[in-house]
Coordinates of C-alpha atoms in Angstrom, one line a residue:
X1 CA -7.0 1.1 25.4
X2 CA -5.3 3.7 24.1
X3 CA -3.2 3.0 20.8
X4 CA 0.8 2.4 21.7
X5 CA 3.9 1.0 20.9
X6 CA 2.5 -3.1 20.6
X7 CA -1.0 -2.6 20.1
X8 CA -2.3 -4.1 17.3
X9 CA -4.9 -1.7 15.3
X10 CA -7.5 -3.1 13.7
X11 CA -9.3 -0.1 11.6
X12 CA -11.6 1.0 8.4
X13 CA -9.5 3.0 5.7
X14 CA -10.7 5.1 2.9
X15 CA -8.2 7.0 0.5
X16 CA -8.0 10.0 -1.3
X17 CA -6.7 11.7 -4.2
X18 CA -5.9 15.4 -4.4
X19 CA -9.8 16.3 -5.4
X20 CA -11.3 14.3 -3.2
X21 CA -12.2 11.1 -5.2
X22 CA -12.2 8.4 -3.6
X23 CA -9.4 5.3 -4.6
X24 CA -9.6 2.6 -2.3
X25 CA -11.4 1.7 1.0
X26 CA -11.4 -1.5 3.3
X27 CA -14.2 -3.9 2.3
X28 CA -12.7 -6.1 5.3
X29 CA -11.1 -4.0 8.6
X30 CA -7.1 -4.4 8.2
X31 CA -5.5 -5.4 11.2
X32 CA -1.4 -4.0 11.9
X33 CA 1.0 -3.9 15.1
X34 CA 1.9 -0.6 16.3
X35 CA 5.4 1.0 16.2
X36 CA 7.3 1.5 13.7
X37 CA 7.0 -2.2 12.4
X38 CA 6.1 -0.4 8.8
X39 CA 2.5 -1.9 9.0
X40 CA 1.3 1.4 7.4
X41 CA 2.1 4.5 6.4
X42 CA 4.0 6.1 9.2
X43 CA 2.4 9.3 9.1
X44 CA -0.6 7.4 9.7
X45 CA 0.7 5.5 12.7
X46 CA 2.2 9.1 14.5
X47 CA -1.6 9.9 14.1
X48 CA -3.2 6.7 15.5
X49 CA -0.8 7.2 18.1
X50 CA -2.5 7.4 21.3
X51 CA -6.5 6.9 19.8
X52 CA -9.0 4.1 21.3
X53 CA -11.0 2.5 19.2
X54 CA -14.3 4.6 17.5
X55 CA -11.6 7.5 17.1
X56 CA -10.3 9.0 13.5
X57 CA -8.2 10.7 12.1
X58 CA -7.3 12.5 8.6
X59 CA -4.3 12.5 7.5
X60 CA -2.6 14.1 4.5
X61 CA 0.4 12.1 2.9
X62 CA 2.4 14.0 0.3
X63 CA 3.8 11.4 -2.6
X64 CA 6.6 10.6 -0.2
X65 CA 5.0 9.7 2.6
X66 CA 2.8 7.7 0.7
X67 CA 3.4 5.5 -1.9
X68 CA 6.6 7.8 -3.4
X69 CA 7.1 9.8 -6.4
X70 CA 6.6 8.7 -9.8
X71 CA 10.3 6.7 -11.2
X72 CA 10.9 7.4 -15.0
X73 CA 13.4 4.9 -14.9
X74 CA 11.2 2.5 -14.3
X75 CA 8.3 3.8 -17.8
X76 CA 10.7 1.4 -20.1
X77 CA 9.1 0.6 -24.2
X78 CA 9.3 -3.4 -25.2
X79 CA 8.4 -4.6 -28.5
X80 CA 5.0 -6.6 -28.2
X81 CA 6.3 -9.6 -29.8
X82 CA 8.0 -10.4 -26.0
X83 CA 5.3 -10.5 -24.2
X84 CA 3.3 -14.4 -23.8
X85 CA -0.2 -13.0 -24.8
X86 CA -1.3 -10.1 -27.0
X87 CA -0.7 -7.3 -25.0
X88 CA -3.3 -4.5 -24.4
X89 CA -3.7 -1.4 -21.7
X90 CA -4.1 -2.5 -18.3
X91 CA -2.4 -5.4 -18.2
X92 CA 0.3 -6.1 -15.7
X93 CA 2.9 -8.4 -15.9
X94 CA 5.8 -8.9 -12.8
X95 CA 9.5 -8.7 -13.8
X96 CA 12.2 -9.2 -11.0
X97 CA 14.4 -5.6 -11.5
X98 CA 18.3 -6.6 -12.4
X99 CA 19.7 -4.7 -9.6
X100 CA 17.6 -5.3 -6.5
X101 CA 16.8 -8.9 -7.7
X102 CA 13.0 -7.4 -6.0
X103 CA 9.8 -8.4 -8.5
X104 CA 8.3 -5.5 -9.9
X105 CA 4.5 -5.4 -10.8
X106 CA 4.5 -3.4 -14.5
X107 CA 1.2 -1.8 -16.1
X108 CA 1.0 -1.4 -19.5
X109 CA -0.3 1.9 -19.7
X110 CA 0.0 2.0 -24.0
X111 CA 0.2 0.2 -27.0
X112 CA 1.2 1.2 -30.5
X113 CA 3.2 0.0 -33.6
X114 CA 4.1 -3.1 -32.1
X115 CA 5.6 -1.2 -29.0
X116 CA 3.9 -1.8 -25.6
X117 CA 4.8 1.3 -22.8
X118 CA 5.2 -0.6 -19.5
X119 CA 5.2 1.6 -16.1
X120 CA 6.7 0.0 -13.0
X121 CA 5.9 2.8 -11.1
X122 CA 2.7 1.7 -8.3
X123 CA -0.2 3.1 -9.3
X124 CA -0.5 5.7 -7.0
X125 CA 3.0 7.1 -7.2
X126 CA 3.5 10.8 -7.4
X127 CA -0.2 11.5 -5.7
X128 CA -1.4 13.5 -2.5
X129 CA -3.2 10.9 -0.8
X130 CA -5.8 12.0 2.0
X131 CA -6.2 8.8 4.3
X132 CA -8.7 8.9 6.8
X133 CA -9.3 5.9 9.3
X134 CA -11.5 4.8 11.8
X135 CA -9.9 2.5 14.9
X136 CA -11.9 -0.8 15.4
X137 CA -10.0 -2.5 18.0
X138 CA -7.4 -2.1 20.1
X139 CA -5.5 -4.9 21.4
X140 CA -1.9 -6.2 22.8
X141 CA -0.1 -7.9 20.9
X142 CA 1.0 -11.5 21.6
X143 CA 4.6 -11.6 21.6
X144 CA 5.1 -14.0 18.8
X145 CA 3.7 -11.2 17.0
X146 CA 6.3 -8.3 18.1
X147 CA 9.0 -11.3 17.5
X148 CA 7.4 -11.4 13.9
X149 CA 6.9 -7.8 14.2
X150 CA 3.7 -8.5 12.2
X151 CA -0.1 -9.5 13.1
X152 CA -1.2 -12.7 12.9
X153 CA -4.3 -14.6 12.8
X154 CA -7.7 -14.0 10.8
X155 CA -7.1 -10.6 9.5
X156 CA -2.8 -10.3 9.8
X157 CA -0.4 -10.9 7.7
X158 CA -0.3 -14.3 6.1
X159 CA 3.2 -16.4 5.4
X160 CA 3.3 -17.6 1.9

């Protein structure tokens, strides 16, 4: 059956950067609810519309269509002493955004002279992404899935 609004789509994907370096790929297929539920990048969703199991899409995403632009305000310099552990490049810390109350994950990008540079941007922010996906299966969503706006079941979204 072709992908339409309120289809549950199961797919495998690979993401590449502008130099065709593989950034991420699925080990297990992911499933999302099709039809504007923010389950997947909107441009990818558009490309998948009407496709069938076995079809592939290959979509070029600008930063705005993927993980957003780099936000310089999310890069901060902190005293290394404020961290609960000895801080090293590559560590991740969660902090609450004072304005939105959202949790921001900061990555330590540099440590020098008792200071740590932390970056709350998504690691792929500011990057053009190439998204290749292969449709594994398509089924109708259940009423409950449509009501909740996401997929339930083994590979779907779990409530915490």
